[in-house]
XYZ file of C-alpha atoms in Angstrom:
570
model
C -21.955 10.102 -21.090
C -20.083 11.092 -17.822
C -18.761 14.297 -17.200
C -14.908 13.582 -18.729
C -16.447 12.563 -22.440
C -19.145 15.928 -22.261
C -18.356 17.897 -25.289
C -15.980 15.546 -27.114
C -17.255 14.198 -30.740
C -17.764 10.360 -31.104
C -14.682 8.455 -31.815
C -12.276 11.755 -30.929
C -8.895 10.932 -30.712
C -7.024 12.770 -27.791
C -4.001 13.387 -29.747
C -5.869 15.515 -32.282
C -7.475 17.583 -28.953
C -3.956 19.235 -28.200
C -3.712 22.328 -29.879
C -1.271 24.968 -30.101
C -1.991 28.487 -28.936
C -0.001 31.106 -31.420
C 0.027 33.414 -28.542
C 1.287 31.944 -25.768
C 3.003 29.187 -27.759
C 1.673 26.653 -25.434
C -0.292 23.344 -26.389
C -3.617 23.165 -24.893
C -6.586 20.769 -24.616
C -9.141 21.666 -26.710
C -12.967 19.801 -26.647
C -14.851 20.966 -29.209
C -13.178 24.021 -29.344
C -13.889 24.875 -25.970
C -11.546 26.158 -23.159
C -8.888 23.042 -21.812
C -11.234 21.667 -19.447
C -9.895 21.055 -15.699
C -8.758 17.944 -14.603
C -10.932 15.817 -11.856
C -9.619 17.099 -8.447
C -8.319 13.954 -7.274
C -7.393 15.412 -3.774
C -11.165 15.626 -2.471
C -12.071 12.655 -0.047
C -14.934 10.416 -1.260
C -17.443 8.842 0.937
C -17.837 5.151 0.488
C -20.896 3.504 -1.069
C -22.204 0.262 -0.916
C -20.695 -1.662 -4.098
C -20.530 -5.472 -4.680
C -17.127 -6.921 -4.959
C -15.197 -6.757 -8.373
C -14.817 -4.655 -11.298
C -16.312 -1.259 -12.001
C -18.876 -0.978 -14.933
C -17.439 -0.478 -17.855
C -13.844 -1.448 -19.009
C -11.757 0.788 -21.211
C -13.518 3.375 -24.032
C -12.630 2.206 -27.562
C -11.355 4.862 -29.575
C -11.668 5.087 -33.179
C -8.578 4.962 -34.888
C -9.696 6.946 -38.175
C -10.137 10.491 -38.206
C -13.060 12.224 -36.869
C -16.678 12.792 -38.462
C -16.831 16.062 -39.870
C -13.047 17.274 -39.193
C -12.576 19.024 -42.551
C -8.704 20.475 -42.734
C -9.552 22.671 -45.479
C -12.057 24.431 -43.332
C -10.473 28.006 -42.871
C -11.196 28.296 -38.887
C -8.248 29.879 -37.835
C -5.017 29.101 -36.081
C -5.899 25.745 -34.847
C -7.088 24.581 -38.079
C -3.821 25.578 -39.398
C -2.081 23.980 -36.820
C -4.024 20.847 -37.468
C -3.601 20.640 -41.624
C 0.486 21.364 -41.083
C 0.915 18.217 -38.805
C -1.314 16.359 -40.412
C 0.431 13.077 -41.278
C -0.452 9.148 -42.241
C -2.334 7.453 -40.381
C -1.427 5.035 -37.550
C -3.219 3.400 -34.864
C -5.507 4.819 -32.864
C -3.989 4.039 -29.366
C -0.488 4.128 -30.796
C -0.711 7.263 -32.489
C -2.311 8.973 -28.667
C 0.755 7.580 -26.898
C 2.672 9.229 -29.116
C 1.619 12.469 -29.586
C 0.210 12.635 -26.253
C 4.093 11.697 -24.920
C 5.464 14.464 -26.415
C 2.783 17.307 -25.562
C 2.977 15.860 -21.812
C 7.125 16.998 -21.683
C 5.874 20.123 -21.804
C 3.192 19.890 -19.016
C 4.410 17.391 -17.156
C 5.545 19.782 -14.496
C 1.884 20.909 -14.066
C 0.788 17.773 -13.532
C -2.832 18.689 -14.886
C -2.621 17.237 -18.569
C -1.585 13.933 -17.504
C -4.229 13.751 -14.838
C -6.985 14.479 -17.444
C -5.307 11.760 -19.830
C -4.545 9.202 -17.370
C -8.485 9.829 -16.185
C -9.532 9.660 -19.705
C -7.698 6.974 -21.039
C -7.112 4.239 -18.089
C -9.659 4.996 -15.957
C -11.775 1.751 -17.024
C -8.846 -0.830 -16.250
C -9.192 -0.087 -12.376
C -10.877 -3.028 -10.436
C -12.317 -2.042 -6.898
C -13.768 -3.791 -4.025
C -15.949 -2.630 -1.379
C -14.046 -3.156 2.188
C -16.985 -1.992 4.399
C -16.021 -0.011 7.241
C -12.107 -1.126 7.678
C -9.532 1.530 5.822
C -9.920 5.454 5.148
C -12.254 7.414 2.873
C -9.543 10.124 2.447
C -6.348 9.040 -0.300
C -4.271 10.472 2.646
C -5.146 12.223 5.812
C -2.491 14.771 7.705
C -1.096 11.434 9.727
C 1.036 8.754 8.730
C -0.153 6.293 6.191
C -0.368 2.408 5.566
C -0.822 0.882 2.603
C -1.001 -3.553 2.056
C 0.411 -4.455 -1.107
C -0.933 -7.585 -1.600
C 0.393 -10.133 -4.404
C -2.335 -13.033 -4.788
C -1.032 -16.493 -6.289
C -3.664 -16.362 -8.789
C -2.200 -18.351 -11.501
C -4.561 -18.014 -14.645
C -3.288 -16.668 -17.721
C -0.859 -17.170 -20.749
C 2.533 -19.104 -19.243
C 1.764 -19.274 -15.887
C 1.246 -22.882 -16.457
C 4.878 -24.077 -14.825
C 3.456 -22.293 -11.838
C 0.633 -24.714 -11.423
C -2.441 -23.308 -12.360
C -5.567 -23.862 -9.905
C -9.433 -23.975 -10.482
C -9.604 -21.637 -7.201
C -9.495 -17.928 -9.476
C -9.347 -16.075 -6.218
C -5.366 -16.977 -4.557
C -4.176 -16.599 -0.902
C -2.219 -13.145 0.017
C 1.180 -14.463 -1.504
C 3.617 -11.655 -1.024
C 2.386 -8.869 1.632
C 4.272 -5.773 1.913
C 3.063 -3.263 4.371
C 3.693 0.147 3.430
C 4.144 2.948 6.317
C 4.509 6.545 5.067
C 5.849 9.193 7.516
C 3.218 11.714 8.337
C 5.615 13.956 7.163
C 6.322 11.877 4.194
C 9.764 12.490 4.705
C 10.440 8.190 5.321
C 8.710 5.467 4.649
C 9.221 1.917 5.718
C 8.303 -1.372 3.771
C 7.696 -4.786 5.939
C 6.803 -7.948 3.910
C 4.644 -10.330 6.145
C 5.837 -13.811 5.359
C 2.819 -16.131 3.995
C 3.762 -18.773 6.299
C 3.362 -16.718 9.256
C 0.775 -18.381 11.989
C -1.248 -15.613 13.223
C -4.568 -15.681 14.354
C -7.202 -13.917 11.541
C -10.259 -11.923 12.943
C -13.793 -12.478 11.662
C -14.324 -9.983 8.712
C -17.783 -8.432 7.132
C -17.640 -8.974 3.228
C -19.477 -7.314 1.024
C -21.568 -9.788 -1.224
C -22.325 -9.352 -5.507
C -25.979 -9.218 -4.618
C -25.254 -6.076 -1.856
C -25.749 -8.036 1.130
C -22.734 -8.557 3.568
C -21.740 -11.657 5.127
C -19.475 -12.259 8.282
C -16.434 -14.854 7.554
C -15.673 -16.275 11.045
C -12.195 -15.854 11.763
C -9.364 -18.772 12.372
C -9.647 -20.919 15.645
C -6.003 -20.217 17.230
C -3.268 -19.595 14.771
C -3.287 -20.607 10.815
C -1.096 -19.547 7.816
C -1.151 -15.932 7.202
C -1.518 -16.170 3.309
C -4.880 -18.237 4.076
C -6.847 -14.612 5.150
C -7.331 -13.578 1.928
C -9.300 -15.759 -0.486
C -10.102 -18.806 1.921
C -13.751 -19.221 2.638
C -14.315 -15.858 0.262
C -12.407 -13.827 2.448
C -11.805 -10.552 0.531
C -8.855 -8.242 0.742
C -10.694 -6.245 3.933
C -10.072 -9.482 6.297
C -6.309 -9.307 5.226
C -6.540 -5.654 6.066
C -7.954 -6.928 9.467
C -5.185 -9.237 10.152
C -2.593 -7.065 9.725
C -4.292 -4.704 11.960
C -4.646 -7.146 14.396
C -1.054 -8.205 13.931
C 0.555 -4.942 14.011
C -1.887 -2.355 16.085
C -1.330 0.151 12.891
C -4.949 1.024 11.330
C -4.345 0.329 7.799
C -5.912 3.020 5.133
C -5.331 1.564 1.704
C -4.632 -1.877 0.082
C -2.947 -2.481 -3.610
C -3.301 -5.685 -5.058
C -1.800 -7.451 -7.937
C -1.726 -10.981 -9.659
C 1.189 -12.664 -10.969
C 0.511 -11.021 -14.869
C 1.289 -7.757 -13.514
C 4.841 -9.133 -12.368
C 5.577 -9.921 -16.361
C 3.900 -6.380 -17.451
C 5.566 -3.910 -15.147
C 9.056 -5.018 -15.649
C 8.641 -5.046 -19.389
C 6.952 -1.632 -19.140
C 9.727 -0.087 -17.059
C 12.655 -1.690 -19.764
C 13.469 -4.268 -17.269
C 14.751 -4.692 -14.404
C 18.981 -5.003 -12.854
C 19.304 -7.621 -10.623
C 22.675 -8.976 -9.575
C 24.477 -12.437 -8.325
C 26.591 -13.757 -6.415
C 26.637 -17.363 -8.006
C 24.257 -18.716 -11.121
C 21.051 -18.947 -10.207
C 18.946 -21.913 -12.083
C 15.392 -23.654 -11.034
C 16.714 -27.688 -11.070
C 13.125 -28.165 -10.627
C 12.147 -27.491 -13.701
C 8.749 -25.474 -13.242
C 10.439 -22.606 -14.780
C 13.131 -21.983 -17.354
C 15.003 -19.566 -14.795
C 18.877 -20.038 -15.951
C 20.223 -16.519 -14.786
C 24.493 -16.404 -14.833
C 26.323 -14.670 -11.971
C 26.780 -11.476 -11.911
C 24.335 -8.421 -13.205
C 21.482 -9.207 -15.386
C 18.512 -6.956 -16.211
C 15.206 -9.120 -16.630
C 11.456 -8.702 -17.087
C 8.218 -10.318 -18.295
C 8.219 -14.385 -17.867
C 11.762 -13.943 -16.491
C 11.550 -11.582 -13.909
C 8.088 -13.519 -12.299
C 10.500 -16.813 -12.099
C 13.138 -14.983 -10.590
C 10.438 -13.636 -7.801
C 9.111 -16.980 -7.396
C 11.754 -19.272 -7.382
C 13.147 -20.621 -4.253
C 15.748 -23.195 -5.844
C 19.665 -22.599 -5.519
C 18.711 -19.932 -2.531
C 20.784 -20.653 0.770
C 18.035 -22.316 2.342
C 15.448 -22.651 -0.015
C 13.225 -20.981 2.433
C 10.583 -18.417 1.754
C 11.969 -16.108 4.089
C 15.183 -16.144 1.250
C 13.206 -15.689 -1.376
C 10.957 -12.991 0.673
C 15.058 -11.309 0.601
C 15.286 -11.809 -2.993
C 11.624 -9.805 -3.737
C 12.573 -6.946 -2.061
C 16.155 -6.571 -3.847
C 13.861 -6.619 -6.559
C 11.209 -3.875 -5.527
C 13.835 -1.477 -4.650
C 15.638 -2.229 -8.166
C 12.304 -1.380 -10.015
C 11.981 1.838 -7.705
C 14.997 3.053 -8.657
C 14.305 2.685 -12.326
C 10.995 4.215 -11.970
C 12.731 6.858 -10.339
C 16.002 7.752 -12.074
C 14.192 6.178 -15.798
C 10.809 6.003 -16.486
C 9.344 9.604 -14.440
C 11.319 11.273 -16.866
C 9.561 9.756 -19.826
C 6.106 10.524 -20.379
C 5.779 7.295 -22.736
C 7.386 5.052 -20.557
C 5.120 6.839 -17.723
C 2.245 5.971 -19.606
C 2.662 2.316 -20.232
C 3.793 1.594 -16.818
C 0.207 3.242 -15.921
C -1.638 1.103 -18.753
C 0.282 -1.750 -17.453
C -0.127 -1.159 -13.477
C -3.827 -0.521 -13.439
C -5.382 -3.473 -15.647
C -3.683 -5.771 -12.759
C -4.684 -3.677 -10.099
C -6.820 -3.966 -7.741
C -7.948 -0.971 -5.114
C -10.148 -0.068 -2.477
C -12.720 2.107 -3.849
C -11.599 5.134 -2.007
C -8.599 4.714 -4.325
C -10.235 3.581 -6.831
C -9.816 6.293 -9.784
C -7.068 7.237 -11.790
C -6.906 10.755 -10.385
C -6.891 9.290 -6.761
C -4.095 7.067 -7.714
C -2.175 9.846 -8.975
C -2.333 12.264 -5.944
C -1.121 8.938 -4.005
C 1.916 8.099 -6.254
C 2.257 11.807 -6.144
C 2.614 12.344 -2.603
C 5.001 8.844 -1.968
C 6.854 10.412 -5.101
C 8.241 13.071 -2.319
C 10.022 11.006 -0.546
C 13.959 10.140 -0.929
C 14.751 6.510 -1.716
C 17.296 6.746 0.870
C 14.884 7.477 3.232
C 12.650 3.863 2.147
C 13.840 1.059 4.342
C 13.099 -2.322 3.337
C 12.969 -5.330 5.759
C 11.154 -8.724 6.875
C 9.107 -8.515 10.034
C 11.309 -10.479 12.581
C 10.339 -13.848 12.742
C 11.538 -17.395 14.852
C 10.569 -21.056 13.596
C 7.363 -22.147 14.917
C 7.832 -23.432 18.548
C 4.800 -26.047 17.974
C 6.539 -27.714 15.112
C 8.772 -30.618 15.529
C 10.152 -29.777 12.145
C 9.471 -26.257 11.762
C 7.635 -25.178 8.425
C 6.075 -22.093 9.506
C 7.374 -19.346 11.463
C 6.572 -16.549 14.425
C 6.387 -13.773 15.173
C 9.622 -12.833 17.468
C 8.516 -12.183 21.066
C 11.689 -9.610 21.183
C 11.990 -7.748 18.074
C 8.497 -7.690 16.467
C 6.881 -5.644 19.161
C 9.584 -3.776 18.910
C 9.058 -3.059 14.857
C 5.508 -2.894 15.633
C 6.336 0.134 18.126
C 8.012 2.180 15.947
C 5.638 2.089 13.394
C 2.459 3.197 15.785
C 4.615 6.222 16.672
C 6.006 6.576 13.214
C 9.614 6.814 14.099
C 11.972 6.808 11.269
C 14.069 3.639 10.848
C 16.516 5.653 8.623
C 18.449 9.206 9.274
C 16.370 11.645 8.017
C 18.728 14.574 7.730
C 16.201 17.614 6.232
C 13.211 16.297 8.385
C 10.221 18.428 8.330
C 8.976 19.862 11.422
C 5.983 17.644 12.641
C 2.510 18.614 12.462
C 0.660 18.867 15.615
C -1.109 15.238 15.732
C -4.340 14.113 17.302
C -2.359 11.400 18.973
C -0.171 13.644 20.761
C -3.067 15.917 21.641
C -4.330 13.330 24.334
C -1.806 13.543 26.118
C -2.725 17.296 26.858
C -4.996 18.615 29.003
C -6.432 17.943 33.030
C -5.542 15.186 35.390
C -7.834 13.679 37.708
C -7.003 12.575 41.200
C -5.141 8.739 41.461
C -7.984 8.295 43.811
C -10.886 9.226 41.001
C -9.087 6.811 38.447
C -11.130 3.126 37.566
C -9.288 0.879 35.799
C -9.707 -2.711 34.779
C -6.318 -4.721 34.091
C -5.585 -7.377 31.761
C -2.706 -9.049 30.472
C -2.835 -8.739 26.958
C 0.843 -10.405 25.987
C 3.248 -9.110 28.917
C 5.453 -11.084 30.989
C 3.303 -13.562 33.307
C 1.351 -12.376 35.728
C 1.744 -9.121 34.583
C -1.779 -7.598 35.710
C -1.858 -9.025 38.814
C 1.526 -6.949 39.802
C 0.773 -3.603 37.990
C -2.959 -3.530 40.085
C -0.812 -4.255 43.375
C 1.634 -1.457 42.269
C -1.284 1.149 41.736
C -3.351 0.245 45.263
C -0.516 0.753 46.511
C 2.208 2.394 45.543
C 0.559 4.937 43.513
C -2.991 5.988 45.219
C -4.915 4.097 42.109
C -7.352 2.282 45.024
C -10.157 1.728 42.188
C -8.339 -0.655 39.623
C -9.046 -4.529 39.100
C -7.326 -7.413 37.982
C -9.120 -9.303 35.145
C -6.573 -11.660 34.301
C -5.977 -12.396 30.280
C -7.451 -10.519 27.732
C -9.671 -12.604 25.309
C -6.971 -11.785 22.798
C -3.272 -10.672 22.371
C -2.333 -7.205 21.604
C 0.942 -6.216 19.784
C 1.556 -3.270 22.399
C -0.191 -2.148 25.788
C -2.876 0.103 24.912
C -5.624 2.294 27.198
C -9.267 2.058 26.311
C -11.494 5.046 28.215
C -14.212 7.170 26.693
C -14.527 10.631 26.492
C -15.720 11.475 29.655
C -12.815 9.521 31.353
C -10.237 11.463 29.360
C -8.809 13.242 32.585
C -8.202 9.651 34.278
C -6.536 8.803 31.323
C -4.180 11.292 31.450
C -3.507 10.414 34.844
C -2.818 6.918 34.790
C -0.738 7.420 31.609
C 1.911 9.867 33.500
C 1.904 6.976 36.282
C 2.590 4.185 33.666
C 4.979 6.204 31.624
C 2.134 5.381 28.848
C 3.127 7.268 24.900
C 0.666 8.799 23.115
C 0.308 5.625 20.940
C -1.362 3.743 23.470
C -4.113 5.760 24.073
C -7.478 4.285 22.383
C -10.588 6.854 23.126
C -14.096 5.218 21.926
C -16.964 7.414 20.726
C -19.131 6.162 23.797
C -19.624 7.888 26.881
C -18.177 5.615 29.858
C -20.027 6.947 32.908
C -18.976 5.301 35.813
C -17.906 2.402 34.191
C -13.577 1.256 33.806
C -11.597 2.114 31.688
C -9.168 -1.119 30.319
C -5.735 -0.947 30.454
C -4.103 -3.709 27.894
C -0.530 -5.102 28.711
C 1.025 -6.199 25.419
C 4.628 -7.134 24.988
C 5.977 -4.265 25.213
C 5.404 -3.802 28.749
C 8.614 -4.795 30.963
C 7.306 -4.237 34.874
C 5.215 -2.064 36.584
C 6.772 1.182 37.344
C 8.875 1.244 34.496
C 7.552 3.795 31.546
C 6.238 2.093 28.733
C 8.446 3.499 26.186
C 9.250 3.288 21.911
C 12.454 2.164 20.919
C 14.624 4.408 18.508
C 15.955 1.267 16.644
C 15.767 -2.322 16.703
C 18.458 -4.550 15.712
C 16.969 -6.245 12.436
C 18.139 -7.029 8.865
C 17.407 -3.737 6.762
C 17.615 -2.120 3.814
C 17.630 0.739 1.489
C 15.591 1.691 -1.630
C 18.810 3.480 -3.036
C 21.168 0.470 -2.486
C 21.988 -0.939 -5.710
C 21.609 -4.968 -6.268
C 24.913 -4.445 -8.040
C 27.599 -2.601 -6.889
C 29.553 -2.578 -10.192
């Protein structure tokens, strides 16, 4: 019996648990008779341990839907016996009878926050699947920084009426629908990017963690390949997707969130639906689905709302980068009735939780109820005018002679990409809290060596051609840097320049980051000791000519929008 169920009699309903206290007119939680017992402190980090991949032990406690063993009403114990004999009424379900009682205690507590963590520990804490990611991600639910999190939307296709979708004997999917998820470290902003599936990239080797405990290295792709192909292909897990976005991006990415296509059909019917609106009918001539939507506003859910996300039919170009439009019209429609509808209703609150976690999937450092609550919690702070949605920018593939797939675009994605690693706002944030000190910005601080004492090896990393060859010219001799190299490419691309030293080389550094005009961003210590070894300085895109400062845009001219723009303006 784990530390939650301690003290509770077998088959106790929670509902019968909340008692009222005569003297401070207050419900409380009551085990046993005991004190309310705390809830679990969600907020402390937890240290990963080695765990095969898929779901926890367990699965979700049954509760008995009769009354307790040995709960006599006629028992003269006081005020809570009294309590319990006046409310007393027929019997209904179990689990329908705790929603309902439990939904009207938690209006008065919700405020508090502590009563709902206990029930949403107690009751859903067995739907939550988690896989071990190994070393990529955080430990922490959120550190003091900024945040990423991958929502990840796999094309598995098993279940009741997926069917028209085309079910597949591969269970596991591909990485569908990607959004990444960047939180301001002062959670004032946050900025969604969905990563088209038919993006070429090039996807890293990953370590997996195997069912018997062993891990296993998944070689990554030879040049560029599909995007959606590094998760599931070959057994690659949701860490490897992690990878590639990491590799994609430069962000480090704490967290992933993923869900199947059932969850689609059971969060929009949990939240009441959803308000989309059209311009023209929308209807799928293909006829996989039995979309048929009329112009104009419409609020949808369950099998409607995942062939609405899916379709591509009757879209201007019928392209996944439309439909990629259409989903996030769609995610900001369902934050806004999360927001302005269902926080306000503990019952609604509740299904939507039932609903979200037995299609979720989490890292285990997220990978409890309570953790998931300090995280929707936190993201809860911020304004939905401050949550910009857009595509990352993107060009046909150059390679095709009829282009399927798509690019990244040299211009505007490293530009994106920027402004994320230094976590500037792509919205006006007009109440901004004052920014914490950060790490990042602390390396920028301290001594200087000489330009004479500075070693630095220079590769061309994604910057203009023959990039390194010129910036190593323009140290010797321009700026006093005597003891820097050329080293031609780097083995691989990087998504912005970035300076590799070690500790010891912190003061060269510094110095060769005021003579490149370098931002904090773009400084990458290692644990290692250098000794008299180079450091590596990394041209990526972003870097223009030598002796001009590397800097980060404030903006970049790219399709956007907001949470808090309605789909339907009437």
């Amino acid at each position: 019996m784990d530390a939650q169920s301690r003290g509770r009699a077998e088959g106790a309903d929670p509902a019968d648990q909340w008692v009222l206290n005569p003297r401070t007119g207050d419900y409380e939680l009551r085990l046993d008779g005991g004190p309310p017992p705390a809830p679990p402190a969600p907020s402390v980090p937890r240290q990963r341990t080695p765990q095969a991949p898929g779901p926890r032990p367990g699965g979700p406690r049954e509760r008995d839907p009769g009354p307790r063993d040995g709960d006599d009403d006629t028992a003269p114990d006081g005020p809570r016996d009294a309590h319990r004999r006046k409310r007393r009424q027929p019997k209904r379900s179990g689990r329908r009878k705790a929603l309902m009682w439990t939904g009207g205690v938690m209006g008065l507590v919700l405020v508090g926050g502590s009563a709902f963590a206990y029930y949403w520990w107690d009751r859903l804490g067995g739907n939550i699947d988690t896989v071990d990611i190994g070393d990529v991600g955080s430990a922490t639910v959120l550190g003091d920084g900024p945040a990423n999190i991958l929502v990840i939307g796999n094309d598995v296709r098993t279940g009741e009426g997926n069917e028209a979708y085309g079910n597949r004997d591969n269970v596991t999917g591909h990485a569908d629908t990607t959004l990444l998820f960047h939180v301001a470290r002062d959670r004032s902003n946050a900025t969604v990017v969905s990563i088209p599936r038919d993006l070429m990239t090039e996807i890293p080797d990953c370590e997996t963690r195997q069912s018997d405990g062993s891990t296993k290295t998944i070689p990554g792709s030879e040049g560029r390949t599909k995007f959606n192909e590094s998760y599931g292909v070959e057994g690659r897990d949701p860490g490897c997707t992690m990878r590639t976005v990491e590799q994609l991006t430069g962000l480090d990415v704490d967290h992933f969130m993923m869900f199947d296509f059932n969850a689609v059909k059971t969060l929009s019917t949990a939240v009441g639906g959803v308000e989309v609106c059209l311009e023209e009918p929308l209807k799928d001539t293909s006829g996989g689905t039995k979309l048929d939507l009329p112009a104009g506003k419409t609020t949808i859910q369950g099998e409607e709302a995942l062939s609405f996300l899916r379709n591509r039919h009757g879209l201007k170009n019928e392209s996944d980068l439309d439909r990629i439009g259409m989903q996030q019209k769609f995610v900001a429609s369902m934050l806004r009735r999360l927001k302005e509808d269902t926080l306000g209703s503990p019952t609604k609150m509740l299904d939507v939780a039932d609903a979200a976690t037995k299609s979720l999937t989490v890292d285990q450092a997220i990978g409890s109820p309570g953790k998931l609550l300090t995280l929707a919690k936190e993201l809860g702070k911020i304004d939905l005018k401050n949550i910009t949605l857009m595509t990352l920018p993107v060009i046909d593939n150059p390679d095709e002679p009829r282009p399927i797939t798509v690019v990244p675009d040299p211009a505007k994605a490293p530009q994106v990409f920027s402004m994320l690693q230094d976590d500037v706002s792509f919205t006006e944030v007009k109440k901004q809290k004052k920014k914490a000190k950060d790490k990042q910005d602390a390396l920028l601080k301290g001594a200087r060596a000489e330009a004479s004492a500075v070693r630095v090896d220079v590769l061309n990393g994604g910057g203009p051609q023959g990039a390194a060859g010129e910036t190593v010219t323009w140290l010797q001799n321009s700026q006093g840097v005597s003891r820097s190299a050329n080293q031609g490419n780097a083995p691989a691309k990087v998504s912005r320049t970035q300076l590799v030293y070690a500790p010891d080389q912190a003061d060269q550094a510094r110095k060769l980051a005021d003579l490149m005009g370098l931002p904090a961003a773009a400084m990458k210590p290692t644990a290692e000791a250098g000794g008299d070894g180079p450091m590596t300085l990394t041209l990526g895109p972003d870097f223009t000519k030598a002796g001009v400062p590397v800097a980060t845009p404030k903006k970049v001219d790219v399709p956007q929008s907001r949470a808090d723009e309605k789909m339907c303006k009437a």
